[in-house]
Amino acid sequence: MTRIPIRRALISVYDKTGLEDLASGLHAAGVEIVSTGSTAARITAAGVPVTPVEELTGFPECLGGRVKTLHPKVHAGLLADTANPAHEAQLAELRIEPFQLLVSNLYPFEATVASGASPEQCVEQIDIGGPAMARAAAKNHGSVAVITEPSRYADVLAAVADGGFTLDQRRQLAAEAFAHTAAYDVAVASWFASAYAPDEIARDGGWPRVAGALWRRSDVLRYGENPHQRAALYKDLSAERGRLDGSRDPGGVAAAELLHGKPMSYNNYVDADAARRAAYDFAEPCVAIIKHSNPCGIAIGADLAEAHAKANACDPVSAFGGVIAANGPVTAELARQIADVFTEVVIAPGFDAEALDILSASKNVRLLRCRPGGTTPRNPPLRGGFHPPRTPLGGAAGPPGVLLSTVEWRQVSGGILLQSPDRVREPGDDPANWQLKAGLPVGPEMLADLAFAWKACRSVKSNAILLASGGASVGVGMGQVNRVDSARLAVLRAGHRAAGSVAASDAYFPFPDGFEILAEAGVRAVVEPGGSIRDHLTVTAAEAAGIPLYFTGVRHFYH
């Protein structure tokens, strides 16, 4: 059995987008419509005949609308396998007519939570009948087609004209319905665990007992990190449905629009995310150039073209084949500079028309438009929430039920690790709160360079040392297994530019040797977290060298 003609449809929707056109089209095709409550009223108002569900069941809607469709004459009509003679016989015995189509979407639970409604109002918006019908029809997809999204209404009318949905189509619709109800259940369960019925850990620390996510495949990539690996891009399904914090657009590179160039690769996405993370941190015009998730140059400037020129000058050899992020619209001047160097990806909030023409002349560069905003989470967000007043999830506490929309997660064998994102917004990230441990206070210009180096260093894989001058990196030592080698690498890459620069270290110097390498290279000031049991040795080395040394009291590892 493949196509099943649609003769009888049950419609019960909260979102009434396109409802009148759907009902009119079904009626014109001779489809009998059964409907509930406000949905039936809307269809009637459109001049379309409809059978109220209470007329079908012989039982009135009750308990303030909590019970409408939970009845054998509804669910038997959805669950009957019409290819099973025993089911057919029982339907005839019970005088129940089967449905071939269910159209149902659910109460707006997530939007209700996001609106700041009371817990009682949120509980009332937990749909029971809708998910029950959707799951019933989805289970019985051999006989029933289930529609959960208004965007599918045109497909319904086309299928009616063609003699019904095919079995393969009904399977796909069933899969969509189960994903729809699964996302809904995850939202409800997460809200209960985090806001409505949190355990002690969730109340005190902000980590709910359960957290979940659902992703939809967005793209299949040519291969993964290496050609022998398979890969695909998935997007957070809640971005389409709306989250517990009211947002729909997840932002980040997964939601970026490819304006030009070949499809993105796995490594392109990884580096583009790192580039966005680096450049979008800054309020000033900023450009970051990334290779293998590390900045080979990052700078701020009076405009983006100046910032790019300074970033590229840090390590022009490594910039070849890199990924560039700008935190503002790409101008024609910036585009001309980028066009002179082979670049894999350019990611920015926008591109001027002339800039787009200039960069599109190369078929190899990929141009991504990615909205501005906060730092991209390292991984897709998890559904959940946190409970005031204390939360580890990125700063000030919010209302109950706020989505963990910025939580970072990392898979480990057998589980995942969750953490709040590193935003460089801790008190110790403000130079006004730094502690001068050695030397004399620096002037405003050098302090600005130290502040830039400190923020930029956050984007460098640990162990990280970044040398800066004039609002630009001049040498970066990244990813080494000890801080001494990172210091050596930063100095090596800076060359003669190390003299007179300032340095930032993402974590403390466990011994003074790393600091001494910077001092010998002519670095004029250093900022680091402090916190080592041997801090006094580094402080002594700074005093001996006459170099100002600042402690921030906050660490910025990045692995």
Coordinates of C-alpha atoms in Angstrom, one line a residue:
M1 CA 0.0 0.0 0.0
T2 CA 1.5 3.3 -1.0
R3 CA -0.8 6.3 -1.6
I4 CA -3.8 6.5 0.6
P5 CA -6.5 9.0 -0.5
I6 CA -7.3 11.6 2.1
R7 CA -11.0 11.6 2.8
R8 CA -11.0 12.6 6.5
A9 CA -8.8 15.0 8.4
L10 CA -8.5 16.0 12.0
I11 CA -7.2 19.5 12.5
S12 CA -6.2 20.9 15.9
V13 CA -3.6 23.7 15.9
Y14 CA -2.4 26.5 18.2
D15 CA -0.5 28.2 15.4
K16 CA -3.2 29.1 12.9
T17 CA -1.0 30.4 10.2
G18 CA -2.4 29.3 6.8
L19 CA -5.3 27.5 8.4
E20 CA -8.1 29.0 6.3
D21 CA -6.3 28.2 3.0
L22 CA -5.7 24.7 4.2
A23 CA -9.2 24.1 5.3
S24 CA -10.7 25.6 2.1
G25 CA -8.4 23.5 0.0
L26 CA -9.3 20.3 1.8
H27 CA -13.0 21.1 1.6
A28 CA -12.8 21.8 -2.1
A29 CA -11.2 18.4 -2.6
G30 CA -14.1 16.7 -0.7
V31 CA -12.2 16.0 2.5
E32 CA -14.3 15.8 5.7
I33 CA -12.8 18.0 8.4
V34 CA -13.1 17.3 12.2
S35 CA -11.7 20.0 14.4
T36 CA -11.4 21.3 18.0
G37 CA -12.2 24.4 19.9
S38 CA -10.8 27.6 18.5
T39 CA -9.5 25.8 15.4
A40 CA -13.0 24.7 14.5
A41 CA -14.3 28.2 15.2
R42 CA -11.6 29.7 12.8
I43 CA -12.5 27.2 10.1
T44 CA -16.2 27.9 10.5
A45 CA -15.6 31.7 10.3
A46 CA -13.8 31.0 7.0
G47 CA -17.1 29.5 5.7
V48 CA -15.8 25.9 5.6
P49 CA -18.0 23.1 7.0
V50 CA -16.4 21.4 10.0
T51 CA -17.4 18.7 12.5
P52 CA -16.6 19.8 16.1
V53 CA -14.8 17.0 17.9
E54 CA -17.4 16.9 20.7
E55 CA -20.0 16.0 18.1
L56 CA -17.7 13.1 17.1
T57 CA -17.0 11.9 20.6
G58 CA -20.4 12.7 22.1
F59 CA -18.5 14.2 25.0
P60 CA -18.0 17.9 25.7
E61 CA -14.7 19.6 26.0
C62 CA -14.0 19.8 29.7
L63 CA -11.6 21.0 32.5
G64 CA -11.0 24.3 30.8
G65 CA -9.9 22.7 27.6
R66 CA -7.5 20.2 29.1
V67 CA -9.6 17.3 27.7
K68 CA -10.8 17.6 24.1
T69 CA -9.3 14.8 22.0
L70 CA -8.4 12.2 24.6
H71 CA -11.1 9.8 23.5
P72 CA -11.3 6.4 21.7
K73 CA -13.2 7.8 18.8
V74 CA -10.3 10.1 18.1
H75 CA -7.4 7.9 18.9
A76 CA -8.8 4.7 17.4
G77 CA -9.4 6.7 14.2
L78 CA -5.7 7.7 14.3
L79 CA -4.2 4.4 15.4
A80 CA -6.2 2.0 13.3
D81 CA -4.1 0.1 10.8
T82 CA -6.4 0.1 7.8
A83 CA -4.3 -2.7 6.2
N84 CA -5.2 -5.0 9.1
P85 CA -8.6 -6.7 8.6
A86 CA -9.1 -7.1 12.3
H87 CA -8.6 -3.4 12.9
E88 CA -11.1 -2.7 10.0
A89 CA -13.6 -5.0 11.5
Q90 CA -13.3 -3.5 15.0
L91 CA -13.7 0.0 13.6
A92 CA -16.9 -1.1 11.9
E93 CA -18.1 -2.7 15.1
L94 CA -17.4 0.4 17.1
R95 CA -18.7 2.7 14.4
I96 CA -15.5 4.7 14.2
E97 CA -14.3 6.3 11.0
P98 CA -10.5 6.3 10.4
F99 CA -8.5 9.5 9.7
Q100 CA -6.1 9.7 6.9
L101 CA -4.6 13.1 7.9
L102 CA -3.8 14.8 11.2
V103 CA -2.8 18.4 11.3
S104 CA -1.6 19.4 14.8
N105 CA 0.9 21.8 16.4
L106 CA 1.4 22.3 20.0
Y107 CA 0.8 24.9 22.8
P108 CA 3.6 27.5 22.8
F109 CA 5.3 26.3 26.0
E110 CA 8.7 27.7 25.2
A111 CA 7.3 31.1 24.2
T112 CA 5.2 31.2 27.4
V113 CA 8.3 30.5 29.5
A114 CA 10.3 33.2 27.6
S115 CA 7.5 35.7 28.2
G116 CA 8.2 35.6 31.9
A117 CA 4.8 34.0 32.7
S118 CA 4.2 32.6 36.1
P119 CA 5.1 28.9 36.7
E120 CA 1.4 28.1 36.9
Q121 CA 0.8 29.6 33.4
C122 CA 3.8 27.8 32.1
V123 CA 2.5 24.4 33.4
E124 CA -0.9 25.2 31.8
Q125 CA 0.8 25.6 28.4
I126 CA 2.2 22.0 28.5
D127 CA 0.3 20.3 25.7
I128 CA -1.1 16.8 26.3
G129 CA -3.6 16.1 23.6
G130 CA -1.5 17.5 20.8
P131 CA 1.6 15.3 21.4
A132 CA -0.6 12.3 22.0
M133 CA -2.3 12.7 18.7
A134 CA 0.9 13.5 16.8
R135 CA 2.6 10.4 18.2
A136 CA -0.4 8.2 17.5
A137 CA -0.5 9.4 13.9
A138 CA 3.2 9.1 13.5
K139 CA 3.2 5.6 14.8
N140 CA 0.5 4.7 12.4
H141 CA 2.1 6.3 9.4
G142 CA 1.3 3.3 7.4
S143 CA -2.3 4.6 7.3
V144 CA -2.1 8.3 8.4
A145 CA -0.2 11.3 7.4
V146 CA 0.8 13.7 10.2
I147 CA 1.5 17.4 9.7
T148 CA 3.1 19.5 12.5
E149 CA 4.3 22.6 10.6
P150 CA 2.3 25.1 8.7
S151 CA 5.1 25.2 6.1
R152 CA 3.8 21.8 5.0
Y153 CA 0.3 22.9 4.1
A154 CA 1.1 23.3 0.4
D155 CA 2.4 19.8 0.4
V156 CA -0.9 18.6 1.9
L157 CA -3.0 20.1 -0.8
A158 CA -0.6 18.8 -3.5
A159 CA -0.9 15.3 -2.0
V160 CA -4.7 15.5 -1.9
A161 CA -4.7 16.3 -5.6
D162 CA -2.3 13.4 -6.3
G163 CA -4.4 10.8 -4.4
G164 CA -2.7 11.1 -1.0
F165 CA 0.8 10.9 0.4
T166 CA 3.1 8.0 -0.6
L167 CA 4.3 5.6 2.1
D168 CA 7.8 7.1 1.9
Q169 CA 6.3 10.6 2.4
R170 CA 4.3 9.5 5.3
R171 CA 7.4 8.0 6.9
Q172 CA 9.2 11.3 6.5
L173 CA 6.3 13.2 8.0
A174 CA 6.2 10.8 10.9
A175 CA 9.9 11.4 11.5
E176 CA 9.3 15.1 11.6
A177 CA 6.4 14.6 14.0
F178 CA 8.5 12.6 16.4
A179 CA 11.3 15.2 16.2
H180 CA 8.7 17.9 16.9
T181 CA 7.4 16.2 20.0
A182 CA 10.8 15.2 21.2
A183 CA 12.0 18.8 21.1
Y184 CA 8.9 19.8 23.0
D185 CA 9.4 17.2 25.7
V186 CA 13.1 18.2 26.0
A187 CA 12.0 21.8 26.6
V188 CA 9.5 20.8 29.3
A189 CA 11.8 18.3 31.0
S190 CA 14.7 20.9 31.0
W191 CA 12.4 23.6 32.5
F192 CA 11.2 21.3 35.2
A193 CA 14.8 20.3 36.1
S194 CA 16.2 23.7 36.0
A195 CA 13.5 26.2 37.1
Y196 CA 10.3 24.6 38.3
A197 CA 11.5 21.6 40.2
P198 CA 15.3 22.0 40.6
D199 CA 17.3 19.8 42.9
E200 CA 19.8 21.3 45.3
I201 CA 22.6 21.4 42.9
A202 CA 20.5 23.1 40.2
R203 CA 19.3 25.7 42.8
D204 CA 22.7 26.5 44.2
G205 CA 25.0 26.0 41.2
G206 CA 22.8 26.4 38.1
W207 CA 23.4 22.9 36.7
P208 CA 20.1 21.1 36.1
R209 CA 19.7 17.4 36.7
V210 CA 19.0 16.9 33.0
A211 CA 19.8 18.9 29.9
G212 CA 19.1 18.0 26.3
A213 CA 19.3 19.2 22.8
L214 CA 18.0 18.2 19.4
W215 CA 19.7 19.0 16.2
R216 CA 18.6 18.9 12.6
R217 CA 21.0 18.0 9.8
S218 CA 21.8 21.2 7.8
D219 CA 24.5 20.0 5.4
V220 CA 26.6 17.0 4.5
L221 CA 30.2 18.0 4.1
R222 CA 32.6 16.5 1.6
Y223 CA 34.7 15.0 4.5
G224 CA 35.7 15.6 8.0
E225 CA 39.0 16.8 9.5
N226 CA 40.7 14.4 7.1
P227 CA 39.6 12.9 3.8
H228 CA 38.9 9.5 5.3
Q229 CA 36.5 10.9 7.9
R230 CA 32.8 11.6 7.2
A231 CA 31.2 14.8 8.5
A232 CA 27.9 16.7 8.5
L233 CA 26.7 20.0 10.0
Y234 CA 23.7 20.0 12.3
K235 CA 21.8 23.0 13.6
D236 CA 20.0 23.4 16.9
L237 CA 16.4 22.5 16.3
S238 CA 15.2 24.9 19.0
A239 CA 16.4 27.7 16.8
E240 CA 13.5 27.0 14.5
R241 CA 10.9 26.3 17.2
G242 CA 12.0 29.2 19.5
R243 CA 13.9 28.8 22.7
L244 CA 13.1 29.2 26.4
D245 CA 14.8 32.6 26.2
G246 CA 12.6 33.7 23.3
S247 CA 15.3 33.7 20.7
R248 CA 15.2 31.8 17.4
D249 CA 18.4 32.6 15.6
P250 CA 21.3 30.7 17.2
G251 CA 23.9 32.9 15.6
G252 CA 27.4 31.6 15.0
V253 CA 28.9 30.0 12.0
A254 CA 26.3 27.2 11.7
A255 CA 23.7 29.9 10.9
A256 CA 26.0 32.0 8.7
E257 CA 24.9 32.7 5.1
L258 CA 27.3 31.6 2.4
L259 CA 27.3 34.5 -0.1
H260 CA 30.0 33.2 -2.4
G261 CA 32.4 30.3 -2.9
K262 CA 32.5 26.6 -2.6
P263 CA 30.7 24.8 0.1
M264 CA 32.3 25.0 3.6
S265 CA 34.4 22.2 4.7
Y266 CA 34.7 20.8 8.3
N267 CA 38.0 22.6 8.8
N268 CA 36.6 25.8 7.3
Y269 CA 33.8 25.7 10.0
V270 CA 36.2 25.0 12.8
D271 CA 38.6 27.9 11.8
A272 CA 35.7 30.3 11.0
D273 CA 34.3 29.7 14.4
A274 CA 37.7 30.4 16.0
A275 CA 38.1 33.5 13.9
R276 CA 34.6 34.8 14.9
R277 CA 35.4 34.0 18.5
A278 CA 38.6 36.1 18.3
A279 CA 37.4 39.2 16.3
Y280 CA 33.8 39.5 17.7
D281 CA 35.2 39.8 21.2
F282 CA 36.2 43.4 20.5
A283 CA 34.1 46.6 20.4
E284 CA 36.8 48.4 18.3
P285 CA 37.2 47.5 14.6
C286 CA 39.0 44.2 14.8
V287 CA 40.3 41.6 12.3
A288 CA 41.6 38.1 13.2
I289 CA 43.4 35.8 10.9
I290 CA 43.2 32.1 11.9
K291 CA 45.1 29.0 10.9
H292 CA 44.3 25.7 12.6
S293 CA 42.1 27.4 15.2
N294 CA 44.9 29.8 16.3
P295 CA 45.4 33.4 15.4
C296 CA 48.4 34.1 13.3
G297 CA 47.5 37.8 13.5
I298 CA 44.9 39.8 15.4
A299 CA 44.6 43.6 15.6
I300 CA 42.3 46.5 16.2
G301 CA 42.5 49.8 14.3
A302 CA 40.7 53.0 13.4
D303 CA 38.9 51.0 10.8
L304 CA 38.9 47.4 9.6
A305 CA 41.3 48.0 6.7
E306 CA 43.9 49.3 9.2
A307 CA 43.2 46.4 11.6
H308 CA 43.7 43.9 8.8
A309 CA 46.9 45.4 7.6
K310 CA 48.3 45.2 11.2
A311 CA 47.0 41.7 11.7
N312 CA 48.5 40.4 8.5
A313 CA 51.8 42.0 9.3
C314 CA 52.1 39.8 12.4
D315 CA 52.8 36.7 10.4
P316 CA 52.2 37.1 6.7
V317 CA 53.6 33.7 5.9
S318 CA 51.1 31.9 8.1
A319 CA 48.3 34.2 6.9
F320 CA 48.4 32.6 3.4
G321 CA 45.4 30.2 3.2
G322 CA 44.0 31.5 6.5
V323 CA 40.5 32.3 7.6
I324 CA 39.7 36.0 8.3
A325 CA 37.1 37.4 10.6
A326 CA 36.1 41.1 10.8
N327 CA 33.7 42.3 13.4
G328 CA 32.1 44.9 11.1
P329 CA 31.0 45.1 7.4
V330 CA 33.8 44.5 4.9
T331 CA 34.6 47.6 2.9
A332 CA 36.0 47.9 -0.5
E333 CA 39.4 49.0 0.9
L334 CA 39.5 46.0 3.2
A335 CA 38.4 43.7 0.3
R336 CA 41.3 44.9 -1.9
Q337 CA 43.8 44.1 0.9
I338 CA 42.3 40.6 1.4
A339 CA 42.2 39.9 -2.3
D340 CA 46.0 40.2 -2.4
V341 CA 46.5 37.2 -0.2
F342 CA 45.0 33.7 -0.8
T343 CA 42.3 33.3 1.8
E344 CA 40.0 30.3 2.5
V345 CA 37.1 32.1 4.2
V346 CA 36.1 35.7 5.1
I347 CA 33.5 35.9 7.8
A348 CA 31.8 39.2 8.8
P349 CA 28.5 40.7 9.7
G350 CA 28.2 42.1 6.2
F351 CA 29.9 43.0 3.0
D352 CA 29.6 46.3 1.1
A353 CA 28.4 45.8 -2.5
E354 CA 31.8 46.8 -4.0
A355 CA 33.6 44.6 -1.5
L356 CA 31.4 41.6 -2.5
D357 CA 32.3 42.3 -6.2
I358 CA 36.0 42.5 -5.4
L359 CA 36.2 39.3 -3.3
S360 CA 33.8 37.3 -5.6
A361 CA 36.3 37.6 -8.4
S362 CA 38.1 34.7 -6.7
K363 CA 36.3 31.4 -7.0
N364 CA 38.2 29.9 -4.1
V365 CA 37.3 32.3 -1.3
R366 CA 34.2 31.6 0.7
L367 CA 32.3 34.7 2.0
L368 CA 30.2 34.2 5.1
R369 CA 27.7 36.7 6.5
C370 CA 27.4 36.0 10.2
R371 CA 25.5 38.2 12.5
P372 CA 27.3 40.2 15.2
G373 CA 26.8 39.6 18.9
G374 CA 28.4 37.7 21.7
T375 CA 31.1 35.1 21.3
T376 CA 30.0 31.9 19.6
P377 CA 29.7 28.9 21.9
R378 CA 32.2 26.3 21.1
N379 CA 29.4 23.8 20.6
P380 CA 25.7 23.9 19.9
P381 CA 23.6 25.0 22.9
L382 CA 21.8 22.6 25.2
R383 CA 18.2 23.1 26.2
G384 CA 17.9 23.8 29.9
G385 CA 17.9 26.7 32.3
F386 CA 19.3 28.1 35.4
H387 CA 17.8 29.3 38.6
P388 CA 18.6 32.6 40.4
P389 CA 20.4 33.9 42.3
R390 CA 23.6 31.9 41.6
T391 CA 24.5 30.6 38.2
P392 CA 27.7 29.5 36.5
L393 CA 26.2 30.1 33.1
G394 CA 27.8 33.3 31.9
G395 CA 27.1 36.0 34.4
A396 CA 24.1 37.5 36.1
A397 CA 21.2 35.2 37.0
G398 CA 18.1 35.4 34.9
P399 CA 14.5 34.3 35.3
P400 CA 13.7 30.6 35.9
G401 CA 13.7 28.6 32.7
V402 CA 16.3 30.6 30.7
L403 CA 17.8 28.4 28.1
L404 CA 21.5 27.4 28.5
S405 CA 21.9 29.0 25.1
T406 CA 25.6 29.9 25.5
V407 CA 26.8 26.8 27.3
E408 CA 29.9 25.1 25.8
W409 CA 30.1 21.4 25.7
R410 CA 32.7 18.9 24.7
Q411 CA 32.3 15.2 24.2
V412 CA 34.4 12.8 26.2
S413 CA 34.2 9.0 26.0
G414 CA 30.9 8.1 27.6
G415 CA 29.6 11.6 28.2
I416 CA 29.9 15.3 27.7
L417 CA 31.5 18.2 29.7
L418 CA 29.5 21.4 30.1
Q419 CA 30.9 24.8 31.0
S420 CA 29.9 28.4 30.9
P421 CA 31.7 30.3 28.1
D422 CA 34.8 32.3 28.6
R423 CA 33.7 35.8 27.7
V424 CA 36.6 37.9 29.1
R425 CA 34.2 39.7 31.2
E426 CA 35.4 38.8 34.7
P427 CA 36.4 41.6 37.1
G428 CA 40.0 40.7 36.5
D429 CA 39.7 41.3 32.8
D430 CA 39.3 45.1 33.5
P431 CA 42.7 46.7 33.7
A432 CA 41.3 49.0 36.5
N433 CA 41.3 45.9 38.7
W434 CA 44.8 44.6 37.9
Q435 CA 47.4 44.5 40.6
L436 CA 50.8 45.9 39.8
K437 CA 53.3 43.5 41.3
A438 CA 56.6 44.9 40.0
G439 CA 57.9 48.0 38.3
L440 CA 56.2 51.4 37.8
P441 CA 52.7 51.9 36.5
V442 CA 52.6 52.1 32.7
G443 CA 51.2 55.0 30.8
P444 CA 47.8 55.0 29.0
E445 CA 49.2 53.9 25.7
M446 CA 51.1 50.9 27.0
L447 CA 48.1 50.0 29.3
A448 CA 45.9 50.0 26.2
D449 CA 48.3 47.6 24.5
L450 CA 48.4 45.3 27.6
A451 CA 44.5 45.3 27.6
F452 CA 44.5 44.4 24.0
A453 CA 47.1 41.6 24.4
W454 CA 45.1 40.2 27.4
K455 CA 41.9 40.0 25.5
A456 CA 43.5 38.7 22.3
C457 CA 45.4 36.1 24.2
R458 CA 42.1 34.5 25.1
S459 CA 41.8 33.3 21.5
V460 CA 45.1 31.5 21.5
K461 CA 45.4 27.8 22.3
S462 CA 47.2 27.2 25.6
N463 CA 49.9 27.5 26.6
A464 CA 49.6 31.0 25.1
I465 CA 51.9 33.9 25.0
L466 CA 51.0 36.9 22.9
L467 CA 53.2 39.9 22.1
A468 CA 51.5 43.1 21.0
S469 CA 52.3 46.7 20.0
G470 CA 50.1 49.4 18.7
G471 CA 46.9 47.4 19.1
A472 CA 48.2 44.5 17.1
S473 CA 49.8 41.1 17.8
V474 CA 53.4 41.0 16.7
G475 CA 54.3 37.5 17.9
V476 CA 52.1 34.6 19.0
G477 CA 53.3 31.4 20.9
M478 CA 50.5 28.9 21.0
G479 CA 49.7 25.3 21.8
Q480 CA 53.0 24.4 23.4
V481 CA 53.2 21.9 26.3
N482 CA 55.2 24.3 28.4
R483 CA 55.1 28.1 28.8
V484 CA 58.8 28.4 28.1
D485 CA 58.4 27.1 24.6
S486 CA 55.4 29.3 24.0
A487 CA 57.5 32.4 25.1
R488 CA 60.3 31.3 22.8
L489 CA 57.9 30.9 19.9
A490 CA 56.3 34.2 20.4
V491 CA 59.6 36.0 20.5
L492 CA 60.8 34.0 17.5
R493 CA 57.8 35.0 15.5
A494 CA 58.0 38.6 16.6
G495 CA 61.7 38.9 15.7
H496 CA 62.9 42.5 16.1
R497 CA 59.4 43.6 16.9
A498 CA 59.6 41.9 20.3
A499 CA 61.7 44.8 21.6
G500 CA 59.3 47.4 22.9
S501 CA 56.3 45.2 22.8
V502 CA 54.1 44.1 25.7
A503 CA 53.2 40.5 26.5
A504 CA 50.2 38.6 27.9
S505 CA 50.2 35.1 29.2
D506 CA 46.9 33.2 29.5
A507 CA 48.0 31.5 32.7
Y508 CA 50.7 32.1 35.4
F509 CA 54.4 31.4 34.9
P510 CA 55.2 28.4 37.1
F511 CA 58.8 29.4 37.1
P512 CA 60.5 32.7 36.1
D513 CA 62.2 31.2 33.0
G514 CA 59.3 32.0 30.7
F515 CA 59.2 35.6 31.9
E516 CA 63.0 35.9 31.6
I517 CA 62.8 35.0 27.9
L518 CA 60.4 37.8 27.3
A519 CA 62.5 40.2 29.3
E520 CA 65.7 39.3 27.4
A521 CA 63.8 40.0 24.1
G522 CA 63.0 43.5 25.2
V523 CA 59.4 43.2 26.2
R524 CA 58.5 46.3 28.2
A525 CA 55.5 45.1 30.3
V526 CA 53.7 41.8 31.1
V527 CA 50.2 40.9 32.2
E528 CA 49.4 37.4 33.6
P529 CA 46.9 35.9 36.0
G530 CA 49.3 35.1 38.9
G531 CA 48.4 32.4 41.3
S532 CA 51.5 30.2 41.2
I533 CA 53.1 29.1 44.5
R534 CA 56.3 30.5 42.9
D535 CA 54.8 33.9 41.9
H536 CA 57.4 35.6 44.1
L537 CA 60.2 34.2 41.8
T538 CA 58.6 35.8 38.7
V539 CA 58.0 39.0 40.6
T540 CA 61.6 39.1 41.7
A541 CA 62.7 38.6 38.0
A542 CA 60.4 41.4 36.9
E543 CA 61.8 43.7 39.6
A544 CA 65.4 42.8 38.6
A545 CA 64.6 43.6 34.9
G546 CA 62.7 46.8 35.8
I547 CA 59.6 45.5 33.9
P548 CA 56.1 46.3 35.0
L549 CA 54.3 43.1 35.9
Y550 CA 50.5 43.0 36.3
F551 CA 48.4 40.2 37.8
T552 CA 44.7 39.9 36.7
G553 CA 43.6 37.2 39.1
V554 CA 41.7 35.4 36.3
R555 CA 43.0 32.7 33.9
H556 CA 42.0 32.1 30.3
F557 CA 43.0 28.6 29.2
Y558 CA 41.8 27.6 25.8
H559 CA 42.2 24.0 24.8

